[in-house]
Amino acid sequence: MAKKLWGGRFKKEIDKDFFEFQKSIQYDYRLARFDIIHSLLHVIALENAKILSRPESVKLSLVLQEILQEVREDKFHHSSDSEDIHTEIQNRVEKKVGKLAQKLHTLRSRNDQIAFDEKFYCFREARNIVKLFTNLFYSLIHLKNSYKNISIVGYTHTQRAQNVIFSDYVDAFFYMFKRDADRLMEFSEKIVLCIGSGAFRGTSLTQEYDKAIEKIVRYLDKDEVGVKINIVENSLEHVSDRDFIIEFLSALSIIQMHLSRFAEDMILFSTQEFNFVDLPEEFCTGSSLMPHKKNPDFLELVRGYTGRIYGNLMALLTIMKGLPLTYNRDMQLDKEPLFSSVDIVKDELKIMARFIKGIKLNEKVIKKALEDESLYTVDLAEYLVKEKKVPFAQAHEITGKLIRYAEDNRCKIKDMDDSLLKGFSIHLNQKIIKEVFT
């Protein structure tokens, strides 16, 4: 069992099963990058406070930078014996510099570290997800430009309503996803990394941290330089708050909702009953029994994962709803829902961008569906209102009776002669019907 950051007041060894139950290294290792940056910041503060000499500060900083480089090159392999990522980093430093590492954790707490780490993670991943929207936007633009001036059937209540321009249909999702990207960008811009809470009451290193913040930028990647780091305003709130994760999960849930709605449309429109679209084969699977099947598995999984994404948000809301101030160990359970939602949404956005490029419209089928005269009754009512000054309520009733007559008598409105049409309104004739119904 790896060396722990606590234990002086305990006489008995921790129960092995309990240790396995309570450790978090198996998932919080993903925060290594941010925890090391926190430690680099802390080393500068300790040097400013004269707790570390200049040579000691340099030695610790160099070792931490070595470990940070391992993380950046994806060569960081954590020990399963460590309790958490904070302990893992501490023990790695101790292996390299010996007893000097014992000064690294001076006047700080893991409570402060984890709040810093998670905020940094949310900042970075929010920006990463925003970047993924770029390819999705290009794919949507490609799809709508591939079918310019094409009309499709539009629906309300899953019933045929009116014909709509296909590019408008695609743009509806474009604007949904545009708001999603904007929402995430606004979220990332609000994040402020705080430091100096200690366990929860604060630390005597406040002034030293203030000076250290100016020097930490050199350790950041170029896409992290925009992050804001401040001295904590209220240390109790800082270690006990997870609003930022809840807000992030909420934004991801809205993204997932939009992905799921698009997936549902494509699933529906690709059925033989609709047959409006042909889905790209490389994102579909077959049946182990029925040779003819082409199943929209990617879309169904997107729809299915929506429950997971919503559940992750509800899980954290439930964890946080009754916690007394300040930090409680329940909050350790915020990480898996966070990581899960981020991973799912990132994977879906990557694949969806390629999926959309492969969508094909079955134009002949769509053209046949557009012959449904009920799609044009609103246009006829608008014509009567605008051109013949008929009150809308009356125009609505005229067109309603007209479509009902056609249904009951199994005939086309455009095939009705003028005398029959004038029985519904003196303003109707074949010429007007053909113009409006085109």
GROMACS .gro file of C-alpha atoms in nm:
model
  438
    1MET     CA    1   0.000   0.000   0.000
    2ALA     CA    2   0.143   0.338  -0.103
    3LYS     CA    3   0.238   0.603   0.149
    4LYS     CA    4  -0.054   0.826   0.251
    5LEU     CA    5  -0.077   1.199   0.317
    6TRP     CA    6  -0.236   1.140   0.658
    7GLY     CA    7  -0.233   0.888   0.941
    8GLY     CA    8  -0.034   1.028   1.235
    9ARG     CA    9  -0.322   1.012   1.483
   10PHE     CA   10  -0.421   0.654   1.386
   11LYS     CA   11  -0.295   0.343   1.567
   12LYS     CA   12  -0.451   0.086   1.335
   13GLU     CA   13  -0.387   0.025   0.968
   14ILE     CA   14  -0.674   0.112   0.737
   15ASP     CA   15  -0.895  -0.183   0.650
   16LYS     CA   16  -0.783  -0.312   0.309
   17ASP     CA   17  -1.135  -0.350   0.171
   18PHE     CA   18  -1.226  -0.002   0.293
   19PHE     CA   19  -0.909   0.139   0.139
   20GLU     CA   20  -1.005  -0.006  -0.199
   21PHE     CA   21  -1.361   0.118  -0.155
   22GLN     CA   22  -1.264   0.476  -0.075
   23LYS     CA   23  -0.967   0.539  -0.304
   24SER     CA   24  -1.015   0.744  -0.622
   25ILE     CA   25  -0.688   0.707  -0.813
   26GLN     CA   26  -0.860   0.476  -1.065
   27TYR     CA   27  -1.045   0.778  -1.206
   28ASP     CA   28  -0.899   1.099  -1.065
   29TYR     CA   29  -0.561   1.025  -1.228
   30ARG     CA   30  -0.711   1.225  -1.514
   31LEU     CA   31  -0.657   1.537  -1.306
   32ALA     CA   32  -0.279   1.487  -1.287
   33ARG     CA   33  -0.198   1.779  -1.519
   34PHE     CA   34  -0.394   2.025  -1.311
   35ASP     CA   35  -0.276   1.891  -0.977
   36ILE     CA   36   0.086   1.935  -1.085
   37ILE     CA   37   0.017   2.294  -1.190
   38HIS     CA   38  -0.134   2.351  -0.844
   39SER     CA   39   0.184   2.209  -0.689
   40LEU     CA   40   0.406   2.430  -0.904
   41LEU     CA   41   0.205   2.731  -0.792
   42HIS     CA   42   0.232   2.616  -0.431
   43VAL     CA   43   0.610   2.576  -0.456
   44ILE     CA   44   0.644   2.937  -0.572
   45ALA     CA   45   0.428   3.049  -0.279
   46LEU     CA   46   0.637   2.848  -0.032
   47GLU     CA   47   0.953   3.007  -0.167
   48ASN     CA   48   0.799   3.352  -0.136
   49ALA     CA   49   0.714   3.268   0.227
   50LYS     CA   50   1.076   3.162   0.294
   51ILE     CA   51   0.959   2.809   0.379
   52LEU     CA   52   1.154   2.680   0.082
   53SER     CA   53   1.498   2.807  -0.012
   54ARG     CA   54   1.564   2.903  -0.371
   55PRO     CA   55   1.759   2.579  -0.443
   56GLU     CA   56   1.481   2.370  -0.284
   57SER     CA   57   1.215   2.550  -0.487
   58VAL     CA   58   1.408   2.498  -0.811
   59LYS     CA   59   1.464   2.129  -0.735
   60LEU     CA   60   1.096   2.064  -0.663
   61SER     CA   61   0.982   2.267  -0.963
   62LEU     CA   62   1.208   2.075  -1.201
   63VAL     CA   63   1.080   1.741  -1.075
   64LEU     CA   64   0.719   1.854  -1.104
   65GLN     CA   65   0.787   1.976  -1.458
   66GLU     CA   66   0.930   1.635  -1.546
   67ILE     CA   67   0.612   1.465  -1.427
   68LEU     CA   68   0.400   1.725  -1.607
   69GLN     CA   69   0.584   1.646  -1.930
   70GLU     CA   70   0.507   1.276  -1.882
   71VAL     CA   71   0.138   1.366  -1.857
   72ARG     CA   72   0.151   1.583  -2.170
   73GLU     CA   73   0.323   1.303  -2.365
   74ASP     CA   74   0.071   1.046  -2.235
   75LYS     CA   75   0.347   0.858  -2.054
   76PHE     CA   76   0.205   0.905  -1.705
   77HIS     CA   77   0.112   0.569  -1.554
   78HIS     CA   78  -0.036   0.586  -1.206
   79SER     CA   79   0.007   0.331  -0.931
   80SER     CA   80  -0.307   0.141  -0.831
   81ASP     CA   81  -0.180   0.149  -0.471
   82SER     CA   82  -0.212   0.527  -0.439
   83GLU     CA   83  -0.515   0.666  -0.260
   84ASP     CA   84  -0.571   0.952  -0.503
   85ILE     CA   85  -0.392   1.165  -0.759
   86HIS     CA   86  -0.264   1.406  -0.494
   87THR     CA   87  -0.093   1.119  -0.308
   88GLU     CA   88   0.039   0.979  -0.635
   89ILE     CA   89   0.210   1.306  -0.728
   90GLN     CA   90   0.349   1.352  -0.376
   91ASN     CA   91   0.495   1.000  -0.372
   92ARG     CA   92   0.647   1.043  -0.719
   93VAL     CA   93   0.818   1.361  -0.610
   94GLU     CA   94   0.949   1.190  -0.295
   95LYS     CA   95   1.101   0.910  -0.503
   96LYS     CA   96   1.296   1.170  -0.700
   97VAL     CA   97   1.402   1.418  -0.429
   98GLY     CA   98   1.373   1.226  -0.104
   99LYS     CA   99   1.284   1.405   0.221
  100LEU     CA  100   1.261   1.743   0.051
  101ALA     CA  101   0.921   1.627  -0.080
  102GLN     CA  102   0.788   1.641   0.276
  103LYS     CA  103   0.786   2.020   0.247
  104LEU     CA  104   0.570   2.016  -0.068
  105HIS     CA  105   0.239   1.975   0.111
  106THR     CA  106   0.314   2.247   0.370
  107LEU     CA  107   0.008   2.459   0.460
  108ARG     CA  108  -0.225   2.317   0.198
  109SER     CA  109  -0.505   2.059   0.180
  110ARG     CA  110  -0.638   1.820  -0.079
  111ASN     CA  111  -0.972   2.000  -0.035
  112ASP     CA  112  -0.818   2.307  -0.197
  113GLN     CA  113  -0.634   2.104  -0.459
  114ILE     CA  114  -0.934   1.914  -0.587
  115ALA     CA  115  -1.151   2.224  -0.629
  116PHE     CA  116  -0.867   2.385  -0.827
  117ASP     CA  117  -0.810   2.069  -1.034
  118GLU     CA  118  -1.174   2.016  -1.124
  119LYS     CA  119  -1.231   2.377  -1.222
  120PHE     CA  120  -0.924   2.363  -1.443
  121TYR     CA  121  -1.047   2.036  -1.598
  122CYS     CA  122  -1.388   2.188  -1.670
  123PHE     CA  123  -1.228   2.494  -1.828
  124ARG     CA  124  -1.005   2.288  -2.053
  125GLU     CA  125  -1.271   2.036  -2.156
  126ALA     CA  126  -1.532   2.304  -2.222
  127ARG     CA  127  -1.288   2.468  -2.464
  128ASN     CA  128  -1.206   2.129  -2.621
  129ILE     CA  129  -1.574   2.055  -2.681
  130VAL     CA  130  -1.628   2.399  -2.834
  131LYS     CA  131  -1.354   2.314  -3.086
  132LEU     CA  132  -1.531   1.989  -3.176
  133PHE     CA  133  -1.838   2.184  -3.286
  134THR     CA  134  -1.638   2.331  -3.576
  135ASN     CA  135  -1.643   2.009  -3.779
  136LEU     CA  136  -2.009   1.955  -3.691
  137PHE     CA  137  -2.094   2.300  -3.827
  138TYR     CA  138  -1.901   2.232  -4.149
  139SER     CA  139  -2.088   1.904  -4.193
  140LEU     CA  140  -2.428   2.066  -4.146
  141ILE     CA  141  -2.336   2.337  -4.397
  142HIS     CA  142  -2.219   2.069  -4.640
  143LEU     CA  143  -2.545   1.878  -4.600
  144LYS     CA  144  -2.770   2.176  -4.664
  145ASN     CA  145  -2.559   2.296  -4.959
  146SER     CA  146  -2.582   1.950  -5.114
  147TYR     CA  147  -2.959   1.986  -5.143
  148LYS     CA  148  -3.024   2.350  -5.226
  149ASN     CA  149  -3.382   2.448  -5.309
  150ILE     CA  150  -3.512   2.106  -5.201
  151SER     CA  151  -3.838   2.099  -5.005
  152ILE     CA  152  -3.929   1.829  -4.756
  153VAL     CA  153  -4.234   1.746  -4.546
  154GLY     CA  154  -4.243   1.934  -4.218
  155TYR     CA  155  -4.413   1.790  -3.910
  156THR     CA  156  -4.586   1.899  -3.593
  157HIS     CA  157  -4.717   1.638  -3.348
  158THR     CA  158  -4.544   1.385  -3.581
  159GLN     CA  159  -4.820   1.462  -3.833
  160ARG     CA  160  -4.766   1.614  -4.175
  161ALA     CA  161  -4.798   1.990  -4.144
  162GLN     CA  162  -4.643   2.198  -4.424
  163ASN     CA  163  -4.364   2.171  -4.676
  164VAL     CA  164  -4.039   2.333  -4.565
  165ILE     CA  165  -3.707   2.410  -4.731
  166PHE     CA  166  -3.454   2.141  -4.638
  167SER     CA  167  -3.185   2.400  -4.569
  168ASP     CA  168  -3.416   2.557  -4.309
  169TYR     CA  169  -3.457   2.217  -4.146
  170VAL     CA  170  -3.079   2.171  -4.126
  171ASP     CA  171  -3.033   2.527  -4.001
  172ALA     CA  172  -3.270   2.455  -3.711
  173PHE     CA  173  -3.014   2.211  -3.574
  174PHE     CA  174  -2.726   2.439  -3.670
  175TYR     CA  175  -2.866   2.712  -3.446
  176MET     CA  176  -2.929   2.468  -3.162
  177PHE     CA  177  -2.568   2.353  -3.172
  178LYS     CA  178  -2.446   2.711  -3.215
  179ARG     CA  179  -2.618   2.804  -2.889
  180ASP     CA  180  -2.460   2.499  -2.728
  181ALA     CA  181  -2.112   2.608  -2.832
  182ASP     CA  182  -2.178   2.965  -2.718
  183ARG     CA  183  -2.311   2.839  -2.387
  184LEU     CA  184  -1.996   2.636  -2.324
  185MET     CA  185  -1.772   2.925  -2.422
  186GLU     CA  186  -1.955   3.156  -2.181
  187PHE     CA  187  -1.924   2.890  -1.911
  188SER     CA  188  -1.547   2.861  -1.962
  189GLU     CA  189  -1.505   3.238  -1.952
  190LYS     CA  190  -1.675   3.252  -1.611
  191ILE     CA  191  -1.443   2.998  -1.452
  192VAL     CA  192  -1.193   3.141  -1.206
  193LEU     CA  193  -0.937   2.904  -1.054
  194CYS     CA  194  -0.907   2.984  -0.685
  195ILE     CA  195  -0.625   2.896  -0.451
  196GLY     CA  196  -0.554   2.941  -0.081
  197SER     CA  197  -0.844   2.770   0.097
  198GLY     CA  198  -0.636   2.522   0.294
  199ALA     CA  199  -0.874   2.262   0.433
  200PHE     CA  200  -1.154   2.522   0.443
  201ARG     CA  201  -1.057   2.816   0.668
  202GLY     CA  202  -0.785   2.962   0.451
  203THR     CA  203  -0.408   2.973   0.481
  204SER     CA  204  -0.138   3.212   0.593
  205LEU     CA  205   0.012   3.197   0.241
  206THR     CA  206  -0.241   3.438   0.088
  207GLN     CA  207   0.008   3.712   0.003
  208GLU     CA  208   0.261   3.458  -0.122
  209TYR     CA  209   0.000   3.298  -0.349
  210ASP     CA  210  -0.086   3.641  -0.487
  211LYS     CA  211   0.275   3.689  -0.598
  212ALA     CA  212   0.301   3.329  -0.726
  213ILE     CA  213   0.002   3.364  -0.959
  214GLU     CA  214   0.195   3.607  -1.178
  215LYS     CA  215   0.469   3.347  -1.233
  216ILE     CA  216   0.260   3.036  -1.303
  217VAL     CA  217   0.172   3.121  -1.665
  218ARG     CA  218   0.500   2.977  -1.793
  219TYR     CA  219   0.386   2.629  -1.688
  220LEU     CA  220   0.059   2.641  -1.884
  221ASP     CA  221  -0.009   2.512  -2.235
  222LYS     CA  222  -0.094   2.775  -2.495
  223ASP     CA  223  -0.463   2.680  -2.483
  224GLU     CA  224  -0.466   2.723  -2.105
  225VAL     CA  225  -0.314   3.070  -2.087
  226GLY     CA  226  -0.659   3.234  -2.092
  227VAL     CA  227  -0.764   3.075  -1.764
  228LYS     CA  228  -0.803   3.313  -1.468
  229ILE     CA  229  -0.636   3.232  -1.134
  230ASN     CA  230  -0.719   3.434  -0.823
  231ILE     CA  231  -0.679   3.423  -0.450
  232VAL     CA  232  -0.990   3.265  -0.302
  233GLU     CA  233  -1.254   3.515  -0.182
  234ASN     CA  234  -1.439   3.277   0.048
  235SER     CA  235  -1.247   2.964   0.137
  236LEU     CA  236  -1.550   2.786   0.287
  237GLU     CA  237  -1.747   2.827  -0.032
  238HIS     CA  238  -1.454   2.728  -0.252
  239VAL     CA  239  -1.394   2.383  -0.104
  240SER     CA  240  -1.766   2.302  -0.067
  241ASP     CA  241  -1.901   2.429  -0.401
  242ARG     CA  242  -1.958   2.215  -0.707
  243ASP     CA  243  -2.194   2.451  -0.888
  244PHE     CA  244  -1.948   2.478  -1.175
  245ILE     CA  245  -1.966   2.103  -1.241
  246ILE     CA  246  -2.345   2.107  -1.218
  247GLU     CA  247  -2.353   2.395  -1.467
  248PHE     CA  248  -2.114   2.210  -1.698
  249LEU     CA  249  -2.319   1.890  -1.680
  250SER     CA  250  -2.632   2.092  -1.748
  251ALA     CA  251  -2.476   2.240  -2.062
  252LEU     CA  252  -2.366   1.893  -2.173
  253SER     CA  253  -2.719   1.764  -2.111
  254ILE     CA  254  -2.861   2.028  -2.345
  255ILE     CA  255  -2.605   1.933  -2.611
  256GLN     CA  256  -2.705   1.570  -2.565
  257MET     CA  257  -3.072   1.659  -2.598
  258HIS     CA  258  -3.006   1.824  -2.934
  259LEU     CA  259  -2.795   1.532  -3.054
  260SER     CA  260  -3.070   1.294  -2.948
  261ARG     CA  261  -3.341   1.492  -3.127
  262PHE     CA  262  -3.140   1.490  -3.448
  263ALA     CA  263  -3.076   1.118  -3.404
  264GLU     CA  264  -3.446   1.050  -3.357
  265ASP     CA  265  -3.536   1.238  -3.674
  266MET     CA  266  -3.281   1.045  -3.877
  267ILE     CA  267  -3.393   0.713  -3.730
  268LEU     CA  268  -3.754   0.793  -3.817
  269PHE     CA  269  -3.684   0.931  -4.165
  270SER     CA  270  -3.466   0.630  -4.255
  271THR     CA  271  -3.740   0.374  -4.186
  272GLN     CA  272  -3.912   0.210  -4.483
  273GLU     CA  273  -4.232   0.382  -4.374
  274PHE     CA  274  -4.072   0.722  -4.442
  275ASN     CA  275  -3.764   0.640  -4.651
  276PHE     CA  276  -3.675   1.009  -4.683
  277VAL     CA  277  -3.305   0.957  -4.602
  278ASP     CA  278  -3.038   0.697  -4.664
  279LEU     CA  279  -2.794   0.669  -4.375
  280PRO     CA  280  -2.419   0.615  -4.425
  281GLU     CA  281  -2.343   0.243  -4.398
  282GLU     CA  282  -2.020   0.288  -4.205
  283PHE     CA  283  -2.219   0.406  -3.903
  284CYS     CA  284  -2.481   0.130  -3.920
  285THR     CA  285  -2.474  -0.241  -3.832
  286GLY     CA  286  -2.652  -0.554  -3.948
  287SER     CA  287  -2.848  -0.832  -3.783
  288SER     CA  288  -2.699  -1.168  -3.685
  289LEU     CA  289  -3.020  -1.332  -3.808
  290MET     CA  290  -3.182  -1.107  -4.069
  291PRO     CA  291  -2.947  -1.047  -4.365
  292HIS     CA  292  -3.143  -0.749  -4.499
  293LYS     CA  293  -3.115  -0.530  -4.190
  294LYS     CA  294  -2.933  -0.196  -4.185
  295ASN     CA  295  -2.969  -0.076  -3.828
  296PRO     CA  296  -2.902   0.287  -3.726
  297ASP     CA  297  -2.700   0.178  -3.422
  298PHE     CA  298  -2.492   0.495  -3.385
  299LEU     CA  299  -2.807   0.707  -3.371
  300GLU     CA  300  -2.975   0.467  -3.130
  301LEU     CA  301  -2.674   0.476  -2.899
  302VAL     CA  302  -2.675   0.857  -2.905
  303ARG     CA  303  -3.041   0.845  -2.809
  304GLY     CA  304  -2.969   0.585  -2.541
  305TYR     CA  305  -2.674   0.771  -2.390
  306THR     CA  306  -2.903   1.066  -2.325
  307GLY     CA  307  -3.030   0.878  -2.021
  308ARG     CA  308  -2.672   0.841  -1.895
  309ILE     CA  309  -2.596   1.210  -1.947
  310TYR     CA  310  -2.915   1.321  -1.772
  311GLY     CA  311  -2.846   1.069  -1.496
  312ASN     CA  312  -2.498   1.210  -1.437
  313LEU     CA  313  -2.646   1.556  -1.384
  314MET     CA  314  -2.914   1.424  -1.149
  315ALA     CA  315  -2.656   1.216  -0.959
  316LEU     CA  316  -2.450   1.523  -0.872
  317LEU     CA  317  -2.754   1.734  -0.788
  318THR     CA  318  -2.863   1.457  -0.553
  319ILE     CA  319  -2.517   1.424  -0.396
  320MET     CA  320  -2.498   1.797  -0.325
  321LYS     CA  321  -2.855   1.863  -0.213
  322GLY     CA  322  -2.810   1.808   0.161
  323LEU     CA  323  -2.439   1.846   0.234
  324PRO     CA  324  -2.347   2.062   0.535
  325LEU     CA  325  -2.061   2.309   0.495
  326THR     CA  326  -1.787   2.262   0.415
  327TYR     CA  327  -1.616   1.969   0.241
  328ASN     CA  328  -1.762   1.620   0.269
  329ARG     CA  329  -1.630   1.296   0.125
  330ASP     CA  330  -1.955   1.251  -0.071
  331MET     CA  331  -1.811   1.509  -0.310
  332GLN     CA  332  -1.547   1.261  -0.425
  333LEU     CA  333  -1.830   1.102  -0.625
  334ASP     CA  334  -1.860   1.407  -0.850
  335LYS     CA  335  -1.575   1.295  -1.076
  336GLU     CA  336  -1.709   0.986  -1.248
  337PRO     CA  337  -2.033   1.155  -1.365
  338LEU     CA  338  -1.825   1.451  -1.489
  339PHE     CA  339  -1.570   1.239  -1.677
  340SER     CA  340  -1.842   1.013  -1.816
  341SER     CA  341  -2.047   1.299  -1.962
  342VAL     CA  342  -1.743   1.470  -2.111
  343ASP     CA  343  -1.620   1.150  -2.278
  344ILE     CA  344  -1.960   1.060  -2.422
  345VAL     CA  345  -2.033   1.404  -2.567
  346LYS     CA  346  -1.685   1.437  -2.716
  347ASP     CA  347  -1.709   1.097  -2.885
  348GLU     CA  348  -2.057   1.170  -3.018
  349LEU     CA  349  -1.961   1.508  -3.163
  350LYS     CA  350  -1.657   1.360  -3.339
  351ILE     CA  351  -1.859   1.078  -3.496
  352MET     CA  352  -2.170   1.288  -3.569
  353ALA     CA  353  -1.965   1.533  -3.778
  354ARG     CA  354  -1.859   1.245  -4.005
  355PHE     CA  355  -2.203   1.083  -3.997
  356ILE     CA  356  -2.385   1.393  -4.120
  357LYS     CA  357  -2.161   1.420  -4.426
  358GLY     CA  358  -2.281   1.077  -4.539
  359ILE     CA  359  -2.656   1.144  -4.523
  360LYS     CA  360  -2.835   1.119  -4.858
  361LEU     CA  361  -3.187   1.239  -4.937
  362ASN     CA  362  -3.419   1.008  -5.133
  363GLU     CA  363  -3.550   1.289  -5.351
  364LYS     CA  364  -3.799   1.078  -5.548
  365VAL     CA  365  -3.967   0.956  -5.230
  366ILE     CA  366  -3.975   1.307  -5.088
  367LYS     CA  367  -4.121   1.447  -5.410
  368LYS     CA  368  -4.399   1.187  -5.395
  369ALA     CA  369  -4.475   1.277  -5.033
  370LEU     CA  370  -4.493   1.645  -5.126
  371GLU     CA  371  -4.791   1.565  -5.351
  372ASP     CA  372  -5.002   1.545  -5.034
  373GLU     CA  373  -5.239   1.838  -5.080
  374SER     CA  374  -5.294   1.884  -4.708
  375LEU     CA  375  -4.943   2.033  -4.692
  376TYR     CA  376  -5.067   2.339  -4.886
  377THR     CA  377  -5.393   2.424  -4.712
  378VAL     CA  378  -5.224   2.691  -4.500
  379ASP     CA  379  -5.090   2.848  -4.819
  380LEU     CA  380  -5.444   2.847  -4.962
  381ALA     CA  381  -5.585   3.010  -4.648
  382GLU     CA  382  -5.310   3.275  -4.661
  383TYR     CA  383  -5.392   3.340  -5.027
  384LEU     CA  384  -5.758   3.398  -4.945
  385VAL     CA  385  -5.662   3.635  -4.664
  386LYS     CA  386  -5.398   3.835  -4.849
  387GLU     CA  387  -5.538   3.842  -5.202
  388LYS     CA  388  -5.915   3.818  -5.147
  389LYS     CA  389  -5.937   3.987  -4.803
  390VAL     CA  390  -6.126   3.692  -4.655
  391PRO     CA  391  -6.121   3.690  -4.271
  392PHE     CA  392  -5.873   3.427  -4.152
  393ALA     CA  393  -6.130   3.233  -3.949
  394GLN     CA  394  -6.344   3.202  -4.260
  395ALA     CA  395  -6.045   3.108  -4.478
  396HIS     CA  396  -5.946   2.846  -4.221
  397GLU     CA  397  -6.297   2.694  -4.234
  398ILE     CA  398  -6.307   2.695  -4.616
  399THR     CA  399  -5.979   2.509  -4.652
  400GLY     CA  400  -6.072   2.269  -4.372
  401LYS     CA  401  -6.397   2.173  -4.545
  402LEU     CA  402  -6.217   2.146  -4.878
  403ILE     CA  403  -5.958   1.899  -4.750
  404ARG     CA  404  -6.225   1.700  -4.568
  405TYR     CA  405  -6.432   1.673  -4.887
  406ALA     CA  406  -6.127   1.548  -5.078
  407GLU     CA  407  -6.056   1.285  -4.811
  408ASP     CA  408  -6.417   1.163  -4.793
  409ASN     CA  409  -6.447   1.140  -5.169
  410ARG     CA  410  -6.094   1.016  -5.233
  411CYS     CA  411  -6.019   1.283  -5.487
  412LYS     CA  412  -5.758   1.551  -5.544
  413ILE     CA  413  -5.842   1.916  -5.482
  414LYS     CA  414  -5.643   2.012  -5.791
  415ASP     CA  415  -5.873   1.783  -5.997
  416MET     CA  416  -6.195   1.953  -5.882
  417ASP     CA  417  -6.367   2.166  -6.146
  418ASP     CA  418  -6.446   2.532  -6.095
  419SER     CA  419  -6.811   2.479  -6.015
  420LEU     CA  420  -6.727   2.240  -5.732
  421LEU     CA  421  -6.457   2.469  -5.595
  422LYS     CA  422  -6.690   2.770  -5.596
  423GLY     CA  423  -6.925   2.572  -5.375
  424PHE     CA  424  -6.666   2.620  -5.103
  425SER     CA  425  -6.577   2.980  -5.192
  426ILE     CA  426  -6.652   3.216  -5.478
  427HIS     CA  427  -6.283   3.305  -5.479
  428LEU     CA  428  -6.163   2.953  -5.573
  429ASN     CA  429  -6.095   2.808  -5.916
  430GLN     CA  430  -5.857   2.556  -6.074
  431LYS     CA  431  -5.603   2.819  -6.174
  432ILE     CA  432  -5.565   2.946  -5.815
  433ILE     CA  433  -5.547   2.593  -5.674
  434LYS     CA  434  -5.270   2.493  -5.915
  435GLU     CA  435  -5.073   2.810  -5.839
  436VAL     CA  436  -5.101   2.775  -5.464
  437PHE     CA  437  -5.049   2.398  -5.453
  438THR     CA  438  -4.727   2.410  -5.655
   0.00000   0.00000   0.00000
